[in-house]
């Protein structure tokens, strides 16, 4: 496992940041020319989150917690925060009651919990990369389960395709982890 | 790489912040929402609308510059406090999406079509909120607009461009405004040029108010044409004949809408908010922008305004008196021959429904022009509109549309079930011209007291207090340029021969005179 100092690799940051920026820009431009600006901003930012989570999950599950891993998780989180802003801030005017009324108790609670847990997770990635492993595993499990249910279980089209890629990344990551463990 | 990433993020953030500053939500009361509230019909930037008559006088003043300005020639109603006519809305929303815009956009509000004026021979004008505007030739005006957007100069360049707009207005546009106007022009031109296969090129400007070229004319629209072609993307054809439909429809009065179980001439929608939403869709609104918080609120407020809206009395509006004795005698005639379908007010002024009020009647039974209720795709359209606001919207956006209506609140379910609805007729004196297709100028002709004219000139017609309706005189510089011809498709003025047909041997002229007098009191 790399050190935190290594994880700030400028190349990893630049590539991940550029990927994030291109998706943010392209998604926003598409939303601008659509008939539903806020809707597509909300949709595209969750797609961005999943796109970034695909390699991030692979690296996490494969046990390759290197500099790419941290930046991908971090930018996935930033994308999720942007999504959260559009979904809760713009759509619901930051009214928690409105979110619960719209999404229902279970989904709203899950979404709020994941948001808070992701903040903690991101801080841990940078401050305590080798600690709180159980929490991190539990968070990733919960997050990926939620993403898969939301993308494949409840939707179709592009987001469902992204969910499929996420599954592939998860399986590949787990297989990589087993191979690594066996060879070790 | 990082520079490019920062640039893209910075641009996105800047656009987002700028858009925040462009948003200017307005909170209106019911009457304001009716007259000036955005209902999602934005179609052109304000600087374009103010520039067009200067850049294209041949289109917007087709009768010549000495015949009044575009407001007068196309029959809009003038406002004292704005260069735009009454009802045209100004908002910071882009067309179809309601996304924020740095340049104001102009839309068609409820008041544009549903506010009219009674102009008597002495020049007195009484403006009535809720009355259909009998002078407004909005389809011809939109054709002028389409022609202007597509017009090219001798070099093949479009005449409407940023530079010509700025020159006409004597005002420079800001960078963001220029960008939006430019994109708007590109997108609209693409749409219009793609639509040429269906709509063809606009006719020359000097035909603009000529009935031979633009047969809808003043006070009428062709609403199904827009809905069928834009919502279904199908040709608007006749149910029974293999040809284009001519469902010309009078711009209706919208008084006391709460009394109508089913709205529109064909009684096709029961939900009043849904009715308003569909009316907005015929002039460019989308299910998406109608879901916008401010726009949906305006639609609901404007609808509420019409729920209990009353026209002024006949004497107040026209300055003419009513012979109460004859009106009282006419009441008995009305009760016998008209009450059953249209209802009538009781002693307290409460409208009492007749037993057949709200019933859908086949065009053949009434003997009237059938075009309006012969839409081949009527059932497909009603089902598609229900889905667009209902399940499709909910599935796509994961929320309920604020103007959604129930499936049982829209019809017909079969195209064979179309007919005309028996409706109350409050303020009937202000509903001229009569029948759904505005083919009869006066009530005296409608009840067959006098013969129905087969052709008559239309435009800014004076009010005819004697025959109750429109006369063929005017003091407008624009005159009466549109010659209505009842023999043309969709214009038939026969039928609805109540109490008696003109050649019926039972026809009682004295009774009809009394009936006409009573009708003034409604």
XYZ file of C-alpha atoms in Angstrom:
706
model
C 0.000 0.000 0.000
C 1.297 3.476 -0.903
C 1.837 6.250 1.566
C -0.339 9.341 1.710
C 2.512 11.399 0.315
C 2.640 9.180 -2.756
C -1.091 9.402 -3.152
C -0.863 13.090 -4.025
C 0.836 12.195 -7.309
C 0.264 15.161 -9.673
C -0.303 12.875 -12.653
C -3.023 10.881 -10.933
C -4.635 14.084 -9.753
C -4.441 15.753 -13.171
C -5.910 12.797 -15.059
C -8.704 12.243 -12.552
C -9.450 15.931 -12.342
C -9.558 16.209 -16.126
C -11.913 13.236 -16.350
C -14.116 14.863 -13.725
C -13.988 18.264 -15.462
C -14.755 16.903 -18.936
C -17.758 14.975 -17.616
C -18.976 17.959 -15.614
C -18.642 20.252 -18.613
C -20.184 17.856 -21.135
C -23.048 16.929 -18.817
C -23.789 20.540 -18.114
C -23.757 21.506 -21.777
C -26.142 18.643 -22.567
C -28.386 19.772 -19.707
C -28.289 23.338 -21.055
C -29.701 22.317 -24.407
C -32.231 19.903 -22.938
C -35.793 20.708 -21.901
C -35.088 19.923 -18.250
C -31.940 21.661 -17.028
C -32.072 20.716 -13.360
C -33.185 17.160 -14.055
C -30.279 16.481 -16.373
C -27.806 18.213 -14.094
C -28.952 15.893 -11.329
C -28.808 12.835 -13.584
C -25.443 13.596 -15.135
C -23.756 14.187 -11.806
C -24.846 10.790 -10.505
C -23.631 9.245 -13.765
C -20.303 11.018 -13.214
C -20.189 9.580 -9.737
C -20.732 6.042 -11.024
C -18.191 6.460 -13.826
C -15.564 7.488 -11.282
C -16.646 4.752 -8.891
C -16.074 2.032 -11.489
C -12.223 2.234 -11.425
C -12.266 3.385 -7.785
C -14.188 0.277 -6.720
C -11.973 -1.969 -8.780
C -8.846 -0.564 -7.124
C -10.377 -0.745 -3.660
C -11.579 -4.314 -3.999
C -8.335 -5.389 -5.673
C -6.468 -4.033 -2.663
C -4.586 -1.521 -4.791
C -5.056 1.522 -2.641
C -2.620 3.723 -4.535
C -2.672 7.366 -5.554
C -5.145 6.688 -8.388
C -7.420 5.001 -5.922
C -7.552 7.991 -3.590
C -8.102 10.601 -6.287
C -10.798 8.536 -7.982
C -12.638 8.060 -4.695
C -12.198 11.726 -3.872
C -13.494 13.000 -7.201
C -16.321 10.473 -7.117
C -17.231 12.028 -3.790
C -16.996 15.557 -5.216
C -19.259 14.490 -8.091
C -21.650 13.026 -5.538
C -21.625 16.301 -3.587
C -22.500 18.202 -6.770
C -25.286 15.684 -7.355
C -26.404 16.125 -3.750
C -26.528 19.898 -4.246
C -28.757 19.603 -7.307
C -30.885 16.800 -5.879
C -31.442 18.227 -2.401
C -30.516 21.895 -2.708
C -32.061 22.834 -6.031
C -34.832 20.241 -6.204
C -35.918 20.371 -2.588
C -34.587 23.763 -1.506
C -32.558 21.957 1.191
C -35.752 20.828 2.882
C -35.080 17.472 4.534
C -38.798 17.048 5.114
C -39.397 17.493 1.376
C -36.748 14.863 0.547
C -38.371 12.385 2.951
C -41.808 13.144 1.539
C -40.601 12.524 -2.008
C -38.193 9.619 -1.553
C -39.754 7.830 1.392
C -38.193 6.994 4.727
C -35.826 4.225 3.661
C -34.349 5.794 0.527
C -33.992 9.257 2.024
C -32.347 7.894 5.184
C -29.993 5.777 3.105
C -29.025 8.746 0.930
C -28.355 11.038 3.874
C -26.414 8.327 5.693
C -24.272 7.591 2.639
C -23.503 11.285 2.183
C -22.281 11.658 5.760
C -20.428 8.338 5.693
C -18.719 9.286 2.425
C -17.404 12.468 4.038
C -15.909 10.382 6.841
C -14.595 7.832 4.354
C -12.881 10.499 2.259
C -11.261 12.098 5.297
C -10.025 8.657 6.375
C -8.560 7.962 2.955
C -6.280 10.924 3.361
C -5.675 11.016 7.102
C -5.835 7.371 8.236
C -5.312 5.245 5.146
C -4.608 2.034 7.083
C -7.090 2.433 9.910
C -10.797 1.871 10.387
C -10.742 -0.889 7.780
C -13.999 -2.364 8.976
C -15.814 0.938 8.598
C -14.364 1.428 5.135
C -15.355 -2.057 4.011
C -18.844 -1.586 5.389
C -19.206 1.795 3.705
C -18.008 0.568 0.313
C -20.300 -2.451 0.541
C -23.270 -0.281 1.420
C -22.471 2.330 -1.219
C -21.945 -0.140 -4.047
C -25.060 -2.080 -3.096
C -27.069 1.124 -3.184
C -25.570 2.209 -6.498
C -26.285 -1.179 -8.072
C -29.868 -1.255 -6.853
C -30.436 2.314 -8.068
C -28.742 1.850 -11.433
C -29.699 -1.697 -12.412
C -32.612 -2.548 -10.166
C -34.652 0.602 -10.635
C -33.539 2.118 -13.945
C -32.780 1.228 -17.512
C -30.803 2.831 -20.314
C -27.389 4.410 -19.831
C -27.392 4.332 -16.037
C -28.198 0.644 -16.143
C -25.218 0.152 -18.456
C -23.025 2.012 -15.988
C -24.351 -0.261 -13.258
C -23.336 -3.236 -15.395
C -19.823 -1.869 -15.728
C -19.729 -1.347 -11.982
C -20.579 -5.019 -11.476
C -17.799 -6.008 -13.862
C -15.379 -3.763 -11.932
C -16.483 -5.278 -8.628
C -16.061 -8.855 -9.872
C -12.715 -8.024 -11.460
C -11.535 -6.321 -8.283
C -12.508 -9.277 -6.091
C -10.836 -11.740 -8.461
C -7.720 -9.617 -8.496
C -7.716 -9.561 -4.693
C -7.941 -13.392 -4.516
C -5.184 -13.794 -7.078
C -3.005 -11.383 -5.146
C -3.709 -13.159 -1.861
C -2.928 -16.562 -3.386
C 0.337 -15.423 -4.915
C 1.304 -13.779 -1.614
C -4.180 18.766 -18.361
C -4.822 20.539 -15.100
C -5.209 23.850 -16.909
C -7.795 22.373 -19.222
C -9.608 20.751 -16.301
C -9.631 24.044 -14.410
C -10.890 25.844 -17.486
C -13.775 23.414 -17.991
C -14.708 23.438 -14.299
C -14.381 27.222 -14.161
C -16.609 27.669 -17.213
C -19.242 25.328 -15.798
C -19.183 27.065 -12.435
C -19.320 30.506 -14.053
C -22.297 29.498 -16.186
C -24.042 28.106 -13.153
C -23.460 31.290 -11.129
C -24.473 33.504 -14.036
C -27.673 31.540 -14.473
C -28.431 32.020 -10.806
C -28.187 35.771 -11.357
C -30.467 35.579 -14.424
C -33.249 33.883 -12.525
C -35.896 36.386 -11.523
C -38.940 34.518 -10.242
C -42.066 36.624 -10.064
C -44.980 36.101 -7.740
C -48.275 37.197 -9.232
C -51.920 37.338 -8.254
C -54.584 35.509 -10.299
C -55.458 38.411 -12.592
C -51.804 39.315 -13.155
C -50.995 35.683 -13.873
C -53.807 35.666 -16.451
C -52.640 38.888 -18.116
C -48.881 38.813 -17.768
C -47.712 35.585 -16.171
C -45.442 33.208 -18.043
C -47.268 29.997 -18.950
C -44.282 28.424 -20.653
C -44.991 29.779 -24.131
C -41.784 31.789 -24.544
C -40.882 31.826 -28.218
C -38.557 34.772 -28.972
C -36.154 37.119 -27.192
C -37.607 40.528 -26.358
C -35.032 42.437 -28.459
C -36.081 40.341 -31.453
C -39.765 41.075 -30.936
C -39.140 44.822 -30.682
C -36.867 44.766 -33.743
C -39.063 42.681 -36.043
C -41.637 45.341 -37.050
C -38.792 47.746 -37.876
C -36.810 45.174 -39.828
C -39.761 43.557 -41.561
C -42.500 46.173 -41.955
C -43.799 44.249 -44.969
C -44.514 41.272 -42.698
C -45.738 43.021 -39.581
C -47.630 45.836 -41.288
C -48.752 43.980 -44.396
C -51.509 46.509 -45.099
C -48.975 49.310 -45.297
C -47.496 51.700 -42.745
C -50.447 54.097 -42.994
C -52.878 51.393 -41.806
C -51.726 51.277 -38.221
C -48.878 49.463 -36.507
C -48.507 45.690 -36.084
C -50.594 45.703 -32.926
C -53.543 47.185 -34.787
C -53.136 45.268 -38.038
C -53.042 41.897 -36.312
C -55.747 42.781 -33.779
C -53.746 42.701 -30.549
C -54.847 44.937 -27.690
C -52.653 47.929 -26.914
C -51.183 48.618 -23.491
C -50.335 52.058 -22.224
C -47.371 50.930 -20.176
C -45.519 48.740 -22.656
C -44.593 48.591 -26.331
C -45.913 45.035 -26.274
C -49.619 44.332 -26.540
C -51.729 43.042 -23.686
C -51.094 39.440 -22.763
C -47.617 39.077 -24.205
C -45.465 37.966 -21.298
C -41.849 38.795 -20.588
C -39.812 36.393 -18.499
C -36.230 35.282 -17.969
C -37.024 31.766 -19.172
C -35.730 30.161 -22.329
C -38.311 28.534 -24.631
C -39.429 24.990 -23.884
C -37.071 24.387 -20.954
C -37.645 27.385 -18.648
C -33.886 27.477 -18.147
C -32.662 30.912 -17.038
C -31.770 33.397 -19.755
C -29.756 36.629 -19.669
C -32.054 38.096 -22.281
C -35.797 38.326 -21.592
C -38.040 36.096 -23.657
C -41.536 36.934 -24.856
C -44.398 34.466 -24.575
C -48.111 34.377 -25.245
C -50.072 34.720 -22.015
C -53.713 33.840 -21.416
C -54.760 37.486 -21.721
C -53.483 37.748 -25.304
C -56.308 35.650 -26.669
C -58.809 35.776 -23.831
C -59.222 39.516 -23.441
C -61.348 41.328 -25.968
C -62.781 44.740 -26.691
C -66.249 45.824 -27.573
C -65.927 48.870 -29.800
C -69.160 50.693 -30.479
C -69.806 52.959 -33.467
C -69.125 56.071 -31.378
C -65.616 54.767 -30.737
C -66.197 53.725 -27.121
C -64.025 50.779 -26.197
C -64.845 48.397 -23.369
C -62.117 45.899 -22.567
C -63.423 42.638 -21.159
C -61.212 40.178 -19.375
C -62.102 36.602 -20.303
C -63.715 37.519 -23.632
C -62.150 35.876 -26.688
C -60.386 38.520 -28.757
C -62.417 38.574 -32.003
C -59.881 40.775 -33.808
C -56.720 38.841 -33.103
C -55.242 37.055 -36.122
C -52.566 35.254 -34.181
C -51.880 32.545 -36.756
C -51.181 35.153 -39.439
C -48.907 36.966 -37.000
C -46.964 33.795 -36.307
C -46.674 33.252 -40.042
C -45.182 36.735 -40.330
C -42.775 35.781 -37.567
C -41.808 32.553 -39.359
C -41.304 34.434 -42.619
C -39.088 37.016 -40.893
C -36.884 34.395 -39.250
C -36.385 32.615 -42.588
C -36.007 35.761 -44.748
C -32.716 36.201 -46.606
C -31.208 39.213 -48.341
C -29.901 39.338 -51.911
C -26.621 37.771 -50.819
C -28.408 34.803 -49.322
C -27.699 35.877 -45.735
C -30.423 35.849 -43.103
C -31.865 39.332 -42.634
C -32.522 38.712 -38.960
C -29.173 38.604 -37.225
C -27.478 40.039 -34.155
C -26.280 43.118 -35.990
C -29.675 43.935 -37.548
C -31.393 43.425 -34.205
C -28.999 45.787 -32.435
C -29.336 48.343 -35.211
C -33.135 48.258 -35.167
C -33.297 48.626 -31.393
C -30.442 51.169 -31.200
C -29.105 49.126 -28.317
C -26.155 46.755 -27.979
C -26.665 43.306 -26.550
C -24.331 41.978 -23.854
C -22.041 39.045 -24.559
C -24.246 36.472 -22.855
C -27.340 37.972 -24.488
C -25.747 37.777 -27.913
C -24.838 34.147 -27.277
C -28.388 33.228 -26.288
C -29.977 35.133 -29.192
C -27.521 33.515 -31.600
C -28.229 30.004 -30.323
C -31.972 30.719 -30.331
C -31.821 31.804 -33.978
C -29.795 28.753 -35.012
C -32.091 26.320 -33.233
C -35.307 27.978 -34.439
C -34.081 28.136 -38.036
C -33.221 24.453 -37.939
C -36.704 23.679 -36.647
C -38.395 25.899 -39.222
C -36.310 24.622 -42.097
C -36.943 21.024 -41.109
C -40.639 21.886 -40.966
C -40.719 23.200 -44.530
C -41.581 19.746 -45.855
C -44.757 19.860 -43.785
C -45.614 23.573 -43.708
C -43.890 24.826 -46.877
C -42.512 28.356 -47.257
C -44.598 31.236 -45.923
C -46.760 32.977 -48.478
C -45.691 36.496 -49.558
C -46.214 39.209 -46.963
C -49.019 40.965 -48.802
C -51.193 37.855 -48.517
C -50.806 37.728 -44.750
C -54.334 38.888 -43.823
C -55.963 37.390 -46.905
C -58.466 34.606 -46.220
C -57.454 32.721 -49.363
C -53.952 32.183 -48.004
C -54.464 32.253 -44.231
C -57.952 30.887 -43.748
C -58.099 30.920 -39.922
C -58.347 34.706 -39.761
C -59.248 36.999 -36.858
C -60.579 35.504 -33.643
C -59.777 31.910 -34.597
C -57.017 29.372 -34.207
C -56.364 25.867 -35.460
C -55.353 24.298 -32.163
C -55.379 20.655 -33.126
C -53.023 21.361 -35.975
C -50.263 22.336 -33.550
C -50.954 19.524 -31.117
C -51.207 16.760 -33.694
C -48.114 17.878 -35.567
C -45.924 18.643 -32.564
C -47.081 16.133 -29.940
C -47.808 13.210 -32.253
C -45.583 14.285 -35.148
C -48.316 13.162 -37.498
C -50.234 14.942 -40.256
C -53.455 16.523 -39.022
C -55.946 14.699 -41.187
C -59.690 14.273 -41.349
C -61.281 11.236 -39.747
C -63.668 10.625 -42.617
C -61.921 12.148 -45.614
C -58.393 11.632 -46.795
C -57.266 15.233 -46.539
C -55.871 17.839 -44.165
C -58.333 18.944 -41.479
C -59.509 22.572 -41.172
C -60.597 22.617 -37.545
C -60.770 26.392 -37.240
C -61.878 27.235 -33.752
C -63.086 30.479 -32.284
C -60.952 31.859 -29.475
C -63.465 31.170 -26.736
C -64.582 33.278 -23.819
C -63.435 31.851 -20.497
C -66.090 33.067 -18.088
C -67.261 31.000 -15.124
C -65.162 28.005 -16.098
C -66.034 26.220 -12.889
C -69.530 25.654 -14.266
C -68.198 23.585 -17.125
C -67.737 19.954 -16.282
C -65.962 19.455 -19.584
C -64.057 22.314 -21.240
C -63.346 23.234 -24.890
C -65.927 23.224 -27.693
C -65.585 19.471 -28.002
C -65.717 18.896 -24.239
C -62.412 17.082 -24.407
C -60.976 17.871 -20.984
C -62.549 17.875 -17.540
C -59.629 19.127 -15.453
C -59.382 22.931 -15.684
C -55.671 23.122 -14.916
C -55.128 20.435 -17.513
C -57.202 22.453 -19.967
C -54.987 25.485 -19.418
C -51.835 23.393 -19.725
C -52.984 21.938 -23.047
C -53.948 25.407 -24.300
C -50.409 26.552 -23.454
C -49.021 23.520 -25.299
C -50.777 24.590 -28.498
C -48.568 27.686 -28.495
C -45.270 26.133 -27.598
C -45.212 25.123 -23.938
C -43.857 21.682 -23.076
C -44.710 19.267 -20.284
C -41.236 19.991 -18.946
C -41.449 23.767 -18.686
C -45.054 23.549 -17.494
C -43.669 21.630 -14.512
C -41.519 24.619 -13.575
C -42.578 25.947 -10.188
C -43.417 29.509 -11.262
C -44.961 28.520 -14.576
C -47.215 25.817 -13.148
C -48.250 28.232 -10.402
C -49.129 30.867 -13.008
C -51.184 28.346 -14.956
C -53.101 27.405 -11.817
C -53.591 31.038 -10.775
C -54.765 32.077 -14.237
C -57.134 29.107 -14.236
C -58.463 30.106 -10.837
C -59.059 33.588 -12.225
C -61.409 32.156 -14.833
C -63.316 29.880 -12.472
C -65.749 32.567 -11.378
C -65.002 35.330 -13.867
C -68.062 37.308 -14.933
C -68.386 39.585 -17.950
C -69.949 43.009 -17.462
C -73.611 43.376 -18.368
C -74.649 44.150 -21.943
C -75.622 47.746 -21.210
C -72.447 48.433 -19.285
C -70.272 47.049 -22.069
C -72.087 48.507 -25.064
C -73.886 51.568 -23.708
C -77.108 50.244 -25.262
C -80.246 49.651 -23.253
C -82.349 46.513 -22.874
C -86.100 46.471 -23.293
C -87.001 44.698 -20.079
C -90.554 43.917 -21.077
C -89.487 42.157 -24.256
C -86.627 40.498 -22.469
C -89.109 39.087 -19.976
C -91.190 37.723 -22.838
C -88.063 36.353 -24.460
C -87.192 34.517 -21.288
C -90.113 32.180 -21.853
C -88.908 31.471 -25.396
C -85.419 30.792 -24.067
C -86.753 28.477 -21.406
C -88.615 26.484 -24.031
C -85.976 26.245 -26.724
C -82.547 26.987 -25.222
C -82.555 26.222 -21.493
C -82.300 22.477 -21.823
C -78.869 22.647 -23.461
C -77.456 25.912 -22.137
C -79.104 26.458 -18.747
C -80.088 29.895 -17.488
C -79.720 32.081 -14.414
C -82.359 31.864 -11.697
C -83.819 34.831 -9.812
C -80.657 35.007 -7.679
C -78.391 34.995 -10.674
C -77.255 31.413 -10.048
C -76.899 29.462 -13.298
C -79.333 26.608 -13.396
C -78.179 23.731 -15.591
C -80.573 22.396 -18.179
C -81.048 18.654 -18.402
C -78.851 18.373 -21.500
C -76.166 20.800 -20.411
C -72.789 19.075 -20.558
C -74.016 16.547 -23.104
C -71.823 15.832 -26.114
C -73.819 16.195 -29.323
C -72.810 14.943 -32.747
C -72.217 17.601 -35.392
C -74.817 15.909 -37.609
C -77.464 16.271 -34.894
C -76.774 19.976 -34.630
C -76.338 20.381 -38.371
C -73.202 22.460 -37.910
C -69.777 22.284 -39.539
C -68.135 19.001 -38.527
C -64.455 19.783 -39.176
C -63.692 20.636 -35.560
C -64.903 17.253 -34.371
C -63.504 15.143 -37.200
C -59.908 14.879 -36.038
C -58.520 11.541 -37.133
C -56.010 11.382 -34.294
C -58.241 12.819 -31.528
C -58.180 9.643 -29.427
C -54.479 9.032 -29.956
C -53.819 12.650 -29.042
C -55.864 12.560 -25.834
C -54.140 9.364 -24.728
C -50.687 10.746 -25.566
C -51.355 13.985 -23.712
C -52.571 12.083 -20.665
C -49.403 9.998 -20.667
C -47.154 12.965 -21.289
C -48.359 14.731 -18.148
C -49.057 11.536 -16.240
C -47.222 8.197 -16.302
C -44.558 9.120 -18.870
C -43.590 12.252 -16.973
C -43.564 10.405 -13.669
C -41.460 7.594 -15.073
C -38.967 9.917 -16.702
C -38.579 12.516 -13.972
C -39.576 10.454 -10.968
C -42.144 12.997 -9.822
C -45.773 13.839 -10.369
C -46.429 16.674 -12.822
C -48.102 19.567 -10.994
C -50.637 19.854 -13.826
C -51.198 16.129 -14.330
C -54.781 15.043 -14.911
C -56.534 11.707 -14.629
C -56.995 9.451 -17.632
C -60.759 9.691 -17.300
C -60.511 13.501 -17.450
C -59.497 13.619 -21.095
C -61.331 12.294 -24.158
C -62.293 11.078 -26.677
C -61.284 7.489 -26.142
C -62.353 6.782 -29.706
C -62.123 9.243 -32.600
C -65.710 8.289 -33.453
C -66.924 9.787 -30.164
C -66.228 13.416 -31.022
C -68.981 15.987 -30.698
C -69.838 19.474 -29.481
C -70.552 20.096 -25.826
C -73.715 21.824 -24.617
C -72.340 24.631 -22.463
C -73.599 27.606 -20.488
C -73.520 30.932 -22.335
C -72.867 33.659 -19.777
C -72.235 37.028 -21.421
C -73.381 35.591 -24.738
C -73.485 39.101 -26.221
C -69.669 39.161 -25.909
C -69.093 35.775 -27.531
C -69.493 36.998 -31.124
C -68.936 35.767 -33.758
C -71.026 32.708 -33.026
C -70.772 28.943 -33.382
C -67.514 27.176 -32.623
C -66.035 28.358 -35.922
C -67.027 32.038 -35.569
C -69.055 31.807 -38.749
C -72.067 33.884 -37.680
C -71.562 37.539 -36.853
C -74.595 38.235 -34.691
C -77.061 36.593 -32.343
C -79.898 37.804 -34.581
C -78.467 35.584 -37.331
C -77.718 32.699 -34.996
C -81.348 32.468 -33.877
C -82.463 32.994 -37.474
C -84.198 36.297 -36.775
C -82.416 37.614 -39.851
C -80.701 35.636 -42.622
C -77.160 34.482 -42.023
C -74.572 36.240 -44.156
C -72.477 33.918 -46.287
C -69.504 36.258 -46.404
C -68.476 39.260 -44.403
C -65.349 41.287 -43.702
C -63.445 40.706 -40.473
C -60.814 42.513 -38.475
C -61.402 45.205 -35.897
C -65.203 45.118 -36.342
C -67.458 47.541 -34.521
C -70.023 46.085 -32.176
C -73.579 45.811 -33.470
C -75.876 46.611 -30.551
C -79.034 46.064 -32.574
C -78.341 42.570 -33.843
C -76.043 41.768 -30.914
C -72.661 40.801 -32.251
C -70.230 42.244 -34.730
C -71.064 44.721 -37.473
C -69.202 45.083 -40.751
C -68.033 48.604 -39.951
C -64.887 49.856 -38.274
C -62.957 53.002 -37.501
C -59.671 51.115 -37.449
C -57.022 52.282 -39.892
C -56.392 48.613 -40.601
C -60.008 48.229 -41.729
C -61.502 44.790 -42.163
C -59.003 43.032 -44.401
C -60.156 39.434 -43.937
C -63.130 38.296 -46.007
C -64.843 35.412 -44.260
C -66.517 33.007 -46.663
C -68.872 30.446 -45.153
C -68.605 28.245 -48.237
C -64.959 27.425 -47.544
C -63.828 24.320 -45.704
C -64.299 24.581 -41.935
C -66.342 27.780 -42.239
C -69.882 26.437 -42.698
C -72.472 28.536 -40.867
C -75.434 26.205 -41.159
C -77.143 24.277 -38.393
C -77.968 25.073 -34.761
C -81.389 26.123 -36.031
C -82.971 26.897 -32.701
C -85.723 27.764 -32.038
C -86.511 27.414 -35.762
C -84.732 27.320 -39.077
C -85.086 30.469 -41.121
C -87.432 28.759 -43.599
C -89.436 26.889 -40.950
C -93.128 27.638 -41.252
C -93.424 27.762 -37.447
C -90.851 30.536 -37.215
C -92.223 33.343 -35.006
C -90.388 36.594 -35.658
C -91.865 38.408 -32.648
C -90.806 35.588 -30.365
C -87.307 35.738 -31.846
C -87.120 39.495 -31.225
C -88.040 38.877 -27.623
C -85.507 36.064 -27.388
C -82.777 38.331 -28.755
C -83.626 40.882 -26.081
C -83.441 38.242 -23.364
C -80.091 36.974 -24.635
C -78.701 40.446 -23.935
C -79.408 39.927 -20.259
C -77.320 36.734 -19.888
